[in-house]
mmCIF file of C-alpha atoms in Angstrom:
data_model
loop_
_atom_site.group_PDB
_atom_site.id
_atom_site.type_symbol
_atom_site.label_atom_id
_atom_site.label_comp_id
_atom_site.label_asym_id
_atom_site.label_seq_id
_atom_site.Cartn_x
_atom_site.Cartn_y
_atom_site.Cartn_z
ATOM 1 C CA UNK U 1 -24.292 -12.300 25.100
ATOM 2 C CA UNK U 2 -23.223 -9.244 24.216
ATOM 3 C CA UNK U 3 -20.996 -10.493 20.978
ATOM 4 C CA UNK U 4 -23.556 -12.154 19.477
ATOM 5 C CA UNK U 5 -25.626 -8.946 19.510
ATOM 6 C CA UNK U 6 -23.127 -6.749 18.213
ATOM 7 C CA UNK U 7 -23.270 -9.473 15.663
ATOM 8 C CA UNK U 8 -27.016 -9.373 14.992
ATOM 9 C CA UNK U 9 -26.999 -5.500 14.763
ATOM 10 C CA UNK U 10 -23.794 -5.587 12.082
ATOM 11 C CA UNK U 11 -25.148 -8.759 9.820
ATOM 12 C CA UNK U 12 -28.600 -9.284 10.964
ATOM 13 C CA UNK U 13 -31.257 -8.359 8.446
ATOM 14 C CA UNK U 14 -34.914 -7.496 9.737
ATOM 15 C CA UNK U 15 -37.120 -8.718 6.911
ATOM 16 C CA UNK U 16 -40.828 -7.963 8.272
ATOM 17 C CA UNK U 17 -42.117 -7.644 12.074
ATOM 18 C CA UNK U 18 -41.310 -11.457 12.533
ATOM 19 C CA UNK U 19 -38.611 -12.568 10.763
ATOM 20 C CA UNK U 20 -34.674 -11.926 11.300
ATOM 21 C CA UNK U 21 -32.061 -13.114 8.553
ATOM 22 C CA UNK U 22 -28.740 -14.284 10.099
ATOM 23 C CA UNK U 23 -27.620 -16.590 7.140
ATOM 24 C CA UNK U 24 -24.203 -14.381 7.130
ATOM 25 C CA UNK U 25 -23.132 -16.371 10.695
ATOM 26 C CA UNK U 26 -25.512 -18.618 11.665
ATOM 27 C CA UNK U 27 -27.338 -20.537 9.021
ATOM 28 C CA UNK U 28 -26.290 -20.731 5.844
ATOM 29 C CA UNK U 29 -22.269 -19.795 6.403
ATOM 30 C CA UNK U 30 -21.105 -20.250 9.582
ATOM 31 C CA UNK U 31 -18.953 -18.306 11.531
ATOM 32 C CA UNK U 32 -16.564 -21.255 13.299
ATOM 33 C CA UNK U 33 -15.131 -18.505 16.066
ATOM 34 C CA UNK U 34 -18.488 -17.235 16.999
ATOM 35 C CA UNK U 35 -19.550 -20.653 17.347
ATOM 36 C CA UNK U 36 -17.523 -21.496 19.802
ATOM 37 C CA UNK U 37 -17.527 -18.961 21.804
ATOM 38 C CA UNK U 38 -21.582 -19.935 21.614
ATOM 39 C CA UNK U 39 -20.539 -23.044 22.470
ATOM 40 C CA UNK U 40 -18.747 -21.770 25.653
ATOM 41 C CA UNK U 41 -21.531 -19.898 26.861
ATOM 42 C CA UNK U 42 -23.340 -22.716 27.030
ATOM 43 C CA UNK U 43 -20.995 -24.910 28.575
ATOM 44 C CA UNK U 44 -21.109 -22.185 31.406
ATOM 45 C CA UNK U 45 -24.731 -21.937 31.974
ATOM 46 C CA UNK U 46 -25.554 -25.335 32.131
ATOM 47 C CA UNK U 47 -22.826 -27.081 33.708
ATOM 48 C CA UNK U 48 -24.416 -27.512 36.815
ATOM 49 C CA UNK U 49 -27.360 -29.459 34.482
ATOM 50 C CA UNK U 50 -25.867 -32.726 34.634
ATOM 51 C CA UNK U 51 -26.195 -33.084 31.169
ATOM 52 C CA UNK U 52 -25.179 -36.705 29.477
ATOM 53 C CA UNK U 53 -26.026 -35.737 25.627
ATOM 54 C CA UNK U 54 -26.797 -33.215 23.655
ATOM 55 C CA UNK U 55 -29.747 -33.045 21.065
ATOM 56 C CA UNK U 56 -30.650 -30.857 18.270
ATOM 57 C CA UNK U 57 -32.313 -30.926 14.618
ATOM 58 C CA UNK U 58 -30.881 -30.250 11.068
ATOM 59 C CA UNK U 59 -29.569 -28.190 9.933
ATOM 60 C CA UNK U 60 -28.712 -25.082 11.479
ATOM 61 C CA UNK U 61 -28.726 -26.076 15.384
ATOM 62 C CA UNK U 62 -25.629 -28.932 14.264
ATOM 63 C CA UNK U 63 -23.112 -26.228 14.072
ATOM 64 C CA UNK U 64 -23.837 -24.959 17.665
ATOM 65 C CA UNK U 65 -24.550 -28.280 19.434
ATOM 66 C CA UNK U 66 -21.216 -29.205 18.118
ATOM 67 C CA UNK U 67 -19.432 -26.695 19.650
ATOM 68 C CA UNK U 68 -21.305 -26.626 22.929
ATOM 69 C CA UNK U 69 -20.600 -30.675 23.149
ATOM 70 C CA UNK U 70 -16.846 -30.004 22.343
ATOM 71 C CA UNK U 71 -16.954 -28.018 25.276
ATOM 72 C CA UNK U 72 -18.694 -29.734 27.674
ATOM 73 C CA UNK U 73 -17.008 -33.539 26.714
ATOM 74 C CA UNK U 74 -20.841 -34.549 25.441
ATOM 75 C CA UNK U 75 -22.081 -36.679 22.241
ATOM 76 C CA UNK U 76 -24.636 -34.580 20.129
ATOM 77 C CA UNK U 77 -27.809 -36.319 18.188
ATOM 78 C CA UNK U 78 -29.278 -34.327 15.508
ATOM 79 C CA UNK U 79 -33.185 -35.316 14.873
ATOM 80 C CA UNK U 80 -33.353 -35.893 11.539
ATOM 81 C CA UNK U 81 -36.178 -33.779 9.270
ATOM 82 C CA UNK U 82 -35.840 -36.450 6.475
ATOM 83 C CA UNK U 83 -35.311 -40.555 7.006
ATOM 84 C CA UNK U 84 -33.060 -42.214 4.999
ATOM 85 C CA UNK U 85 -33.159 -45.155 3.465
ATOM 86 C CA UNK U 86 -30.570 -46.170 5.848
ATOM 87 C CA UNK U 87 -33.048 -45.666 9.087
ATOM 88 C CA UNK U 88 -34.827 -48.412 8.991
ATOM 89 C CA UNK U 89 -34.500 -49.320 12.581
ATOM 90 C CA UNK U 90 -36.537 -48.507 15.514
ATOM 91 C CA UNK U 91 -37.299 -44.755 16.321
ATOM 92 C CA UNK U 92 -38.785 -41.829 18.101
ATOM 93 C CA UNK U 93 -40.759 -39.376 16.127
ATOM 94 C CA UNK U 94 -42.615 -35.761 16.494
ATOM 95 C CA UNK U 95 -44.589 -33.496 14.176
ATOM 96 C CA UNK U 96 -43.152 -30.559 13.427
ATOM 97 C CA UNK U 97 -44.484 -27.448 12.053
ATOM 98 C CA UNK U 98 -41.642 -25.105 10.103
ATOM 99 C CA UNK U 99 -43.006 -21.288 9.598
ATOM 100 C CA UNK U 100 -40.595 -20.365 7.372
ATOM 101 C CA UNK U 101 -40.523 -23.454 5.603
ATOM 102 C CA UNK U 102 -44.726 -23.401 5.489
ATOM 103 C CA UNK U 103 -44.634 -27.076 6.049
ATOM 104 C CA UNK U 104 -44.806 -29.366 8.684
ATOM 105 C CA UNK U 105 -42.453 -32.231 8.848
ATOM 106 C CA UNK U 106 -41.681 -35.249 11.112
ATOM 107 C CA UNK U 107 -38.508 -35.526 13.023
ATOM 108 C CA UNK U 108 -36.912 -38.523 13.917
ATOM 109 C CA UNK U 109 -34.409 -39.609 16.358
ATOM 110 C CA UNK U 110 -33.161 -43.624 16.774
ATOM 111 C CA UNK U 111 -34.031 -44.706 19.660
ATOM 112 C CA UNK U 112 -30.117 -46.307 20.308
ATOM 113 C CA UNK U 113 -29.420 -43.260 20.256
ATOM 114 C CA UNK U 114 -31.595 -41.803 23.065
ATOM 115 C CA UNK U 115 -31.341 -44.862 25.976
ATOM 116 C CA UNK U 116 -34.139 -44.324 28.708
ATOM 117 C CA UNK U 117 -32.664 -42.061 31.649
ATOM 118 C CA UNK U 118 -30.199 -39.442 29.928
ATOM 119 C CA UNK U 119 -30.186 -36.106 30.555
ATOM 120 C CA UNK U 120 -30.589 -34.073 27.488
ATOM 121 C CA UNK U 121 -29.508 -30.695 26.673
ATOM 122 C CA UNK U 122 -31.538 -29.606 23.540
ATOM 123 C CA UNK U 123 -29.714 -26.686 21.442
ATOM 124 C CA UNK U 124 -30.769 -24.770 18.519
ATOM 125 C CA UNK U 125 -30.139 -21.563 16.865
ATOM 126 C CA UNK U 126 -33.988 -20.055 16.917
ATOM 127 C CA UNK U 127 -36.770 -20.118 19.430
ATOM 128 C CA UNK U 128 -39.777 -18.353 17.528
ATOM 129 C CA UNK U 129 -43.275 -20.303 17.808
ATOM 130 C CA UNK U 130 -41.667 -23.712 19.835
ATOM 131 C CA UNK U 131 -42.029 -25.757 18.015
ATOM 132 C CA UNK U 132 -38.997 -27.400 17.184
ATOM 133 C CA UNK U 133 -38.112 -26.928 20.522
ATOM 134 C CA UNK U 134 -41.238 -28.811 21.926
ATOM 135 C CA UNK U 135 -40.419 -31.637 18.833
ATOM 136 C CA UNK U 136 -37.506 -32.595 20.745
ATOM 137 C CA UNK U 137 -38.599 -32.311 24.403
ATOM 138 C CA UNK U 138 -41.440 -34.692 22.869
ATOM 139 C CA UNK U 139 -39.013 -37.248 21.528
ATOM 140 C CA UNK U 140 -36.378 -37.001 24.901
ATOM 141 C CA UNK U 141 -40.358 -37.907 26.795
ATOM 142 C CA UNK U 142 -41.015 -40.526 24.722
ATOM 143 C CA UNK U 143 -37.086 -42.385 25.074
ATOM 144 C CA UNK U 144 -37.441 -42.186 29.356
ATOM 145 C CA UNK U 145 -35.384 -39.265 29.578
ATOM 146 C CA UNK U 146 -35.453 -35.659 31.119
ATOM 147 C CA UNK U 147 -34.969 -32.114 29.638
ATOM 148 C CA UNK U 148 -31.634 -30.896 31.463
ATOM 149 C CA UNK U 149 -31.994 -27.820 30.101
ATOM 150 C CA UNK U 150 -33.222 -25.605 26.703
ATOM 151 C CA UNK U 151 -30.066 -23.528 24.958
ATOM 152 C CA UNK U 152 -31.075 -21.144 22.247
ATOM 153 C CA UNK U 153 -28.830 -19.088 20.187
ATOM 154 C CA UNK U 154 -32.084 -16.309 19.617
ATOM 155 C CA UNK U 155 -34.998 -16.335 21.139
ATOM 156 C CA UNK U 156 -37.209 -13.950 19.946
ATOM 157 C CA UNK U 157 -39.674 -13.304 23.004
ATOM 158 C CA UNK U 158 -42.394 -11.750 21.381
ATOM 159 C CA UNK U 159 -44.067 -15.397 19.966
ATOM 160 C CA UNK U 160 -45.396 -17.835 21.782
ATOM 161 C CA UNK U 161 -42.831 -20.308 22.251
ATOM 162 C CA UNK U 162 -40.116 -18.915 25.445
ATOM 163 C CA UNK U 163 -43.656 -18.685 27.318
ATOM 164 C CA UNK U 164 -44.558 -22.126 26.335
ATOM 165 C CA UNK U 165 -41.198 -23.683 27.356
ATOM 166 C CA UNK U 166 -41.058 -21.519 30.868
ATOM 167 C CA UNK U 167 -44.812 -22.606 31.502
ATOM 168 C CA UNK U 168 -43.537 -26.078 31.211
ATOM 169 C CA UNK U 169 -41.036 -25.694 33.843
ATOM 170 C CA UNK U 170 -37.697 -26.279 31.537
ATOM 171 C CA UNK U 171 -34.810 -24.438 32.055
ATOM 172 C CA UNK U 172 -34.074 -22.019 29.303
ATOM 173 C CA UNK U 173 -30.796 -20.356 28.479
ATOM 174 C CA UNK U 174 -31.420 -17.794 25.593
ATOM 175 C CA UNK U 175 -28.039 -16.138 24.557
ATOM 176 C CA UNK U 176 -29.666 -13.045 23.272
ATOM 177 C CA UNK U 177 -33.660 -12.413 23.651
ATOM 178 C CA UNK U 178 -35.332 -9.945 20.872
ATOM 179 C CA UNK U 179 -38.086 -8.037 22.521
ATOM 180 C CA UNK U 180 -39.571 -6.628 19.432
ATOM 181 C CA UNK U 181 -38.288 -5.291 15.690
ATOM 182 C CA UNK U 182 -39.354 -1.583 14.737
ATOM 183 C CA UNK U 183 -38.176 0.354 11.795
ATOM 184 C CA UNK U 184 -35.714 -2.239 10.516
ATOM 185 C CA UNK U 185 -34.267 -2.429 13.769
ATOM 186 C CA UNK U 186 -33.439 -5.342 16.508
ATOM 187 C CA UNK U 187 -34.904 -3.845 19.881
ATOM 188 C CA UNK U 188 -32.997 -6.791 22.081
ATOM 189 C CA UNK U 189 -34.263 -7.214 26.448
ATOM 190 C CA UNK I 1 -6.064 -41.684 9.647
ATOM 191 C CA UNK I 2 -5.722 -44.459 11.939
ATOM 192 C CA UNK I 3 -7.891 -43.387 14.523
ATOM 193 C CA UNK I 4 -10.781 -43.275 11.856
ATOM 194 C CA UNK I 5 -10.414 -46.277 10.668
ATOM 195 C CA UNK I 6 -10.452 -48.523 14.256
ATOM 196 C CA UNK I 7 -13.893 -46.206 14.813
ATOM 197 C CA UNK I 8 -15.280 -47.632 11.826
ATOM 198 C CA UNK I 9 -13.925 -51.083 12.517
ATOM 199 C CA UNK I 10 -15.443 -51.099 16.287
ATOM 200 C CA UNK I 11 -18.786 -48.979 15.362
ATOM 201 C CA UNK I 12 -19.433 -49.198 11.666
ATOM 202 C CA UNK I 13 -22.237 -51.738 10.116
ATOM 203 C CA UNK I 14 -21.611 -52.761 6.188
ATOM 204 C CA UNK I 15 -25.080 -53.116 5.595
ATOM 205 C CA UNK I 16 -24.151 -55.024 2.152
ATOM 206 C CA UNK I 17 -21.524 -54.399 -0.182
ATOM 207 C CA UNK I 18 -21.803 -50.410 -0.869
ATOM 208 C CA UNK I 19 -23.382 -49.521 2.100
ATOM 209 C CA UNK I 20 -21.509 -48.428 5.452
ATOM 210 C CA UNK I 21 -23.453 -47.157 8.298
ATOM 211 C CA UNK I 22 -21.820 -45.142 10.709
ATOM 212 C CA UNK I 23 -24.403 -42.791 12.524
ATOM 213 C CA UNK I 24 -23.102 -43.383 15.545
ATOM 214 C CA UNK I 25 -20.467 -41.148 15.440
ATOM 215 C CA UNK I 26 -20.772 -39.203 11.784
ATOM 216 C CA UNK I 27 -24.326 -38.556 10.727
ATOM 217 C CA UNK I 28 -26.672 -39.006 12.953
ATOM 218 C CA UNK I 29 -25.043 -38.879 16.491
ATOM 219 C CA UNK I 30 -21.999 -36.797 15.913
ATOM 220 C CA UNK I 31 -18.393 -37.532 18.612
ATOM 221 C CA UNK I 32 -17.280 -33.695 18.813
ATOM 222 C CA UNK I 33 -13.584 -35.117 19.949
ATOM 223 C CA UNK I 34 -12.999 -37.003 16.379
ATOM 224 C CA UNK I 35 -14.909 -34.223 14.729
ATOM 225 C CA UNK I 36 -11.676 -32.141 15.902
ATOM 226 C CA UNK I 37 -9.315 -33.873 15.089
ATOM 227 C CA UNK I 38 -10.644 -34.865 11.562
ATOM 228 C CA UNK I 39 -10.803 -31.133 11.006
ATOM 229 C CA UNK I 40 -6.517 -30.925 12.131
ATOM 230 C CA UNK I 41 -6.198 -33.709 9.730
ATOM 231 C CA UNK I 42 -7.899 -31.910 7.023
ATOM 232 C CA UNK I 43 -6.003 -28.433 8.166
ATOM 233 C CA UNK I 44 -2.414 -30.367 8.044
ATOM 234 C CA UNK I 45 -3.279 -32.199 4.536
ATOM 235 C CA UNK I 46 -4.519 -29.063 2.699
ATOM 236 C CA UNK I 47 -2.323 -26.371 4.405
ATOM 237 C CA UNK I 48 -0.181 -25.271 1.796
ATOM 238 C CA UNK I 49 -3.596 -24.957 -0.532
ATOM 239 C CA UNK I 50 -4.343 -21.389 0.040
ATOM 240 C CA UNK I 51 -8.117 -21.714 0.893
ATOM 241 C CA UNK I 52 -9.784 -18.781 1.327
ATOM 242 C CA UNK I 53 -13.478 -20.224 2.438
ATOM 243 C CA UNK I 54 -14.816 -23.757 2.998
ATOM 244 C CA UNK I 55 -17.992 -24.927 1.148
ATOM 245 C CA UNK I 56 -19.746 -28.308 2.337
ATOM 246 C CA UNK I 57 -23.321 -29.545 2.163
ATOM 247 C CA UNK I 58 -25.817 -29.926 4.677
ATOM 248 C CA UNK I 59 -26.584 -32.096 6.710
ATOM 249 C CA UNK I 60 -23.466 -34.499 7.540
ATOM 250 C CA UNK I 61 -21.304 -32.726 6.160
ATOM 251 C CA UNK I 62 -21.604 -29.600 8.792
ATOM 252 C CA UNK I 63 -19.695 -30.817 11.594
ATOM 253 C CA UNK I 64 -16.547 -31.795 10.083
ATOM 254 C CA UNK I 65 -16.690 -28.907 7.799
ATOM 255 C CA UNK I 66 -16.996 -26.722 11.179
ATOM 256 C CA UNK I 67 -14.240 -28.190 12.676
ATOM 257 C CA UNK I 68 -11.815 -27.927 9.614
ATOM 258 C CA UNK I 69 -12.968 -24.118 9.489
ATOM 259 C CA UNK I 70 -12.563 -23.543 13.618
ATOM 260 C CA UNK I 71 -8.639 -24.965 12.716
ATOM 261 C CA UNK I 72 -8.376 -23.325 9.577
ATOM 262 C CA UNK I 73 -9.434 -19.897 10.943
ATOM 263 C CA UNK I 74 -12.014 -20.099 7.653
ATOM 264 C CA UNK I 75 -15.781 -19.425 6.956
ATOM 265 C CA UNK I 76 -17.752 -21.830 6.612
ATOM 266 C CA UNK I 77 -20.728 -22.080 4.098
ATOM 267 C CA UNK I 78 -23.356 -24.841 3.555
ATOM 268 C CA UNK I 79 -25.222 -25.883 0.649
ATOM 269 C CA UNK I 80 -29.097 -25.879 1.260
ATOM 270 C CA UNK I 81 -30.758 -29.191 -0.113
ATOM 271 C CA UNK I 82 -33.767 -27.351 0.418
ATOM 272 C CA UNK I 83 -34.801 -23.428 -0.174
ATOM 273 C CA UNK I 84 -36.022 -21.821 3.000
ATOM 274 C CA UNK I 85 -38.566 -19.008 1.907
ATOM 275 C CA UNK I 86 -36.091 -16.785 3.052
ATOM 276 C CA UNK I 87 -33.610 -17.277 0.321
ATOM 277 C CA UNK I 88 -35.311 -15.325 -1.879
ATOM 278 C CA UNK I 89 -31.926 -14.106 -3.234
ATOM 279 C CA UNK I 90 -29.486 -14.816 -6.744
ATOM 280 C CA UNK I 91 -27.839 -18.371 -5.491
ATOM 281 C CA UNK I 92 -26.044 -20.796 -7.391
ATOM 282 C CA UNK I 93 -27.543 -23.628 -7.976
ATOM 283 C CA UNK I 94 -26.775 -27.807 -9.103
ATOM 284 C CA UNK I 95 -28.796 -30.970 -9.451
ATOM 285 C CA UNK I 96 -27.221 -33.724 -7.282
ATOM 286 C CA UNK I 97 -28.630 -37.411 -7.268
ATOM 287 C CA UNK I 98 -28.871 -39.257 -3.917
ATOM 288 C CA UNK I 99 -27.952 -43.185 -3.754
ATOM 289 C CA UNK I 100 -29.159 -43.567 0.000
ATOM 290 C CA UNK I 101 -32.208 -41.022 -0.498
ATOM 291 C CA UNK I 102 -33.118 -41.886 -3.642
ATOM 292 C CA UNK I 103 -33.879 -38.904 -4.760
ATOM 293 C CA UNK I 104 -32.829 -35.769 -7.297
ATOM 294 C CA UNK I 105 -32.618 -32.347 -5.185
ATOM 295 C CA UNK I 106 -31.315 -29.250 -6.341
ATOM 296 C CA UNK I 107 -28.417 -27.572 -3.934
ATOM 297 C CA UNK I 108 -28.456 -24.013 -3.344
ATOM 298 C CA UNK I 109 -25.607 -21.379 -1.997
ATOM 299 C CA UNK I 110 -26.778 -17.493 -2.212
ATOM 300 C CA UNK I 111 -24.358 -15.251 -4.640
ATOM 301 C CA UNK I 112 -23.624 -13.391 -1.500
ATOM 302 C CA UNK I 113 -21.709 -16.284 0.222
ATOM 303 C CA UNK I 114 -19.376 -17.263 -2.403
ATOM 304 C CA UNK I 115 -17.624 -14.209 -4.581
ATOM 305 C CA UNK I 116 -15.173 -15.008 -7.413
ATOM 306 C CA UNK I 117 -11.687 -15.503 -7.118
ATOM 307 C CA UNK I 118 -12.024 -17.237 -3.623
ATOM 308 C CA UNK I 119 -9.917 -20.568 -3.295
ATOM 309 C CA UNK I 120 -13.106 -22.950 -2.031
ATOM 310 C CA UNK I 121 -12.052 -25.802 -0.019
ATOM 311 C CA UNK I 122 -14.656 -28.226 0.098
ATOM 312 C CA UNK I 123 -15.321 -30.452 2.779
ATOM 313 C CA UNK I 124 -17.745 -33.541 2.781
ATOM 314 C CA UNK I 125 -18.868 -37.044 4.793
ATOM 315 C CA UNK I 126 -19.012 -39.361 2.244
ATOM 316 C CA UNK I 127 -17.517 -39.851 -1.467
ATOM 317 C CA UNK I 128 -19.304 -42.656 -3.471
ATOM 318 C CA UNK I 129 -20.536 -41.645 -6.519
ATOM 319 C CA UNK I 130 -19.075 -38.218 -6.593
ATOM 320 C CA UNK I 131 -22.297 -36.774 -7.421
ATOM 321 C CA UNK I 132 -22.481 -34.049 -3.732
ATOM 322 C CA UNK I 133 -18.443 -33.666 -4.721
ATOM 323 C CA UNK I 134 -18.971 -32.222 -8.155
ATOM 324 C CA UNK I 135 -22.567 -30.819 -7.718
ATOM 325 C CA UNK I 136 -20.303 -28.402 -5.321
ATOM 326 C CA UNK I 137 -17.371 -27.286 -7.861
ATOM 327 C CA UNK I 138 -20.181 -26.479 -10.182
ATOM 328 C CA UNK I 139 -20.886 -24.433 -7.900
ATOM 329 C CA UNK I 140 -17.487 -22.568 -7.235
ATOM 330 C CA UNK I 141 -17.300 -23.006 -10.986
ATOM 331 C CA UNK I 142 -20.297 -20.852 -11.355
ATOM 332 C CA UNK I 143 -19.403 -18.327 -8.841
ATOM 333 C CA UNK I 144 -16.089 -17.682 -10.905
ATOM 334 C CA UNK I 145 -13.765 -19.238 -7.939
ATOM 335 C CA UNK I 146 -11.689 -22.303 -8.060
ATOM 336 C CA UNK I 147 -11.763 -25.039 -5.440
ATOM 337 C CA UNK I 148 -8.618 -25.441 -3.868
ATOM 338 C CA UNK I 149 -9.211 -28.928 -2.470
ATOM 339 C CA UNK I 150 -11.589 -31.556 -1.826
ATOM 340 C CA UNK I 151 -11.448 -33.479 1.795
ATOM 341 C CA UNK I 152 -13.515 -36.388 2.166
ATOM 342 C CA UNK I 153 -14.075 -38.318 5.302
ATOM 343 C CA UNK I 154 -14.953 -41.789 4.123
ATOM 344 C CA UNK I 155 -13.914 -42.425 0.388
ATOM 345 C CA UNK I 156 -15.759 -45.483 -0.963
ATOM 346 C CA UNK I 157 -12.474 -46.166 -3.442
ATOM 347 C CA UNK I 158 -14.527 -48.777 -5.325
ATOM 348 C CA UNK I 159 -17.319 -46.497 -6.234
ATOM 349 C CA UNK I 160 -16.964 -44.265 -9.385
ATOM 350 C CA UNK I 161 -16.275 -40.936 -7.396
ATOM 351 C CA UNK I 162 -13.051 -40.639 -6.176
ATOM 352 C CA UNK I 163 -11.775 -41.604 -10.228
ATOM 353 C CA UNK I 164 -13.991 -38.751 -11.301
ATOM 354 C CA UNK I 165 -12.552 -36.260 -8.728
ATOM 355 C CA UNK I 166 -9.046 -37.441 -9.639
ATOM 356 C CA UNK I 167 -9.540 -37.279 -13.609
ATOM 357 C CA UNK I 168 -10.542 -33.937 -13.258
ATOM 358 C CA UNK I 169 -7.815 -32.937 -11.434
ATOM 359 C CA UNK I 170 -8.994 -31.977 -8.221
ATOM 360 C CA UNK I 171 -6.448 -32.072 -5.339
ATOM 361 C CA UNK I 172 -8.355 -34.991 -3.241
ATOM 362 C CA UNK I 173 -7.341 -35.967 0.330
ATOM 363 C CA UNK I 174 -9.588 -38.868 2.173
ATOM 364 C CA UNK I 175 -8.995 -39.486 5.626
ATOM 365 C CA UNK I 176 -10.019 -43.028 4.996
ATOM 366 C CA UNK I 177 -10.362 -44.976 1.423
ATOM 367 C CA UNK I 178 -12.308 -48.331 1.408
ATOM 368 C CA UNK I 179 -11.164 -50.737 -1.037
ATOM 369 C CA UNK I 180 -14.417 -53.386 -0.674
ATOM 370 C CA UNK I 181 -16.688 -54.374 1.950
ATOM 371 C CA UNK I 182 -16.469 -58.508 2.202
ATOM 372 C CA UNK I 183 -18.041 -60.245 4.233
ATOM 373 C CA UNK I 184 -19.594 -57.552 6.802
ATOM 374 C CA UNK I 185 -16.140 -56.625 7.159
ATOM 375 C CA UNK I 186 -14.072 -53.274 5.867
ATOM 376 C CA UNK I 187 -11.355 -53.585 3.501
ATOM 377 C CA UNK I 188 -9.174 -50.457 4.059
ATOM 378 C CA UNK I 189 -7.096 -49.817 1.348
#
């Protein structure tokens, strides 16, 4: 998606050999336009998925998944990373391990929110190790459900998780893949 | 707004007589449709209010405050609840108690996100005890801007919040206000 890397190259921030900063647009303010022009992109690439809902995990994949179900007529779930005191009813759960949070966490989804035999569109705004990604293809296994498809905002191909989720036979739609960052700079595929 | 008020009559729980659950369609799983048109309610109501940039607090409060932006043709920024190690940056920052979570957490917007003299519009899910509400104008207080509104989705009338807001002067707009809850039932006002 060629706006969204024009994007990355204006506002994106290269912080070491791993790590991209995109809190100008993507997590921290929000650019609505972009959004939904993210959001239309993935309308397009997986409307033939049959997708019923769409599921993603706080905080930064909400925006996205909000858009892309405006745009293709579909509820969105967001796991939680924290319970409240108010979720004290029956739920699905995965371990989750954040790298730039150095901590690992367990998300939870209701389960009246996930019925057995949906197909789930999981969205999120980074695929880096997979394991967020993996979190949620755990919980739509556990409710009964399929995978209709994995949409990432940036996937950065060089760690291990785009090869974990293509060995695993899921459909992946990234909107811009980062092959590698030298000198400061985002080398994109 | 009407249509907000027969969703919380056919979907909401009153789990006992502060407490209104309504993650089926605001903070949990999220209806894109309403989301859209609660953010055209918020664009009519604070029009003429010259916002410049709309401020909000993650999690719930994303979505709507997307949607008011998208109509608004306004960045969006959220408050972190929790510091990512890569905001390693000068931010603003506020203690805010949570009734539901139980729990003190400090919010955080980077410097970089929220210059003075912008006219901050801030958008949230909930207004009980006003404590997310004013944490955020402390923060466009300490960033030398003033907020040019505060739009609130579900206004709990009976808690201390909305008073607060009002006392200090702070152009308020709830889409709903909720006199008491009696009897499992919602008592709009």
């Amino acid at each position: 998606m060629e706006l969204l890397k024009n994007k990355i190259r204006q506002e994106g921030t290269v912080l070491n050999n791993s790590v991209l900063k995109v809190d100008s647009f993507l997590n921290h303010q929000i650019d609505p336009v972009l959004m939904f022009q993210m959001g239309e992109e993935f309308a397009h690439r997986f409307q033939d998925a049959g997708a019923t809902k769409i599921l993603t995990i706080e905080s930064s994949g909400i925006a996205v998944a909000l858009a892309t179900g405006f745009k293709m007529g579909l509820p969105v779930v967001f796991a939680r990373k924290k319970k409240s005191v108010l979720m004290n009813e029956a739920a699905y759960t995965a371990k989750v391990f954040s790298f730039t949070k150095k901590e690992s966490s367990e998300i939870t989804v209701l389960k009246k929110f996930l019925a057995a035999g949906e197909k789930i569109l999981i969205i999120d705004d980074f695929l880096a190790s997979g394991e967020a990604a993996l979190g949620l293809t755990e919980i739509v296994r556990q409710a009964g459900s399929t995978v209709a498809g994995i949409g990432i905002v940036i996937e950065k191909s060089f760690q291990a998780g785009a090869a974990k989720l293509q060995a695993a036979n899921y459909h992946l739609e990234s909107l811009v893949r980062i092959g590698s960052f030298e000198n400061g700079q985002v080398l994109f595929l």
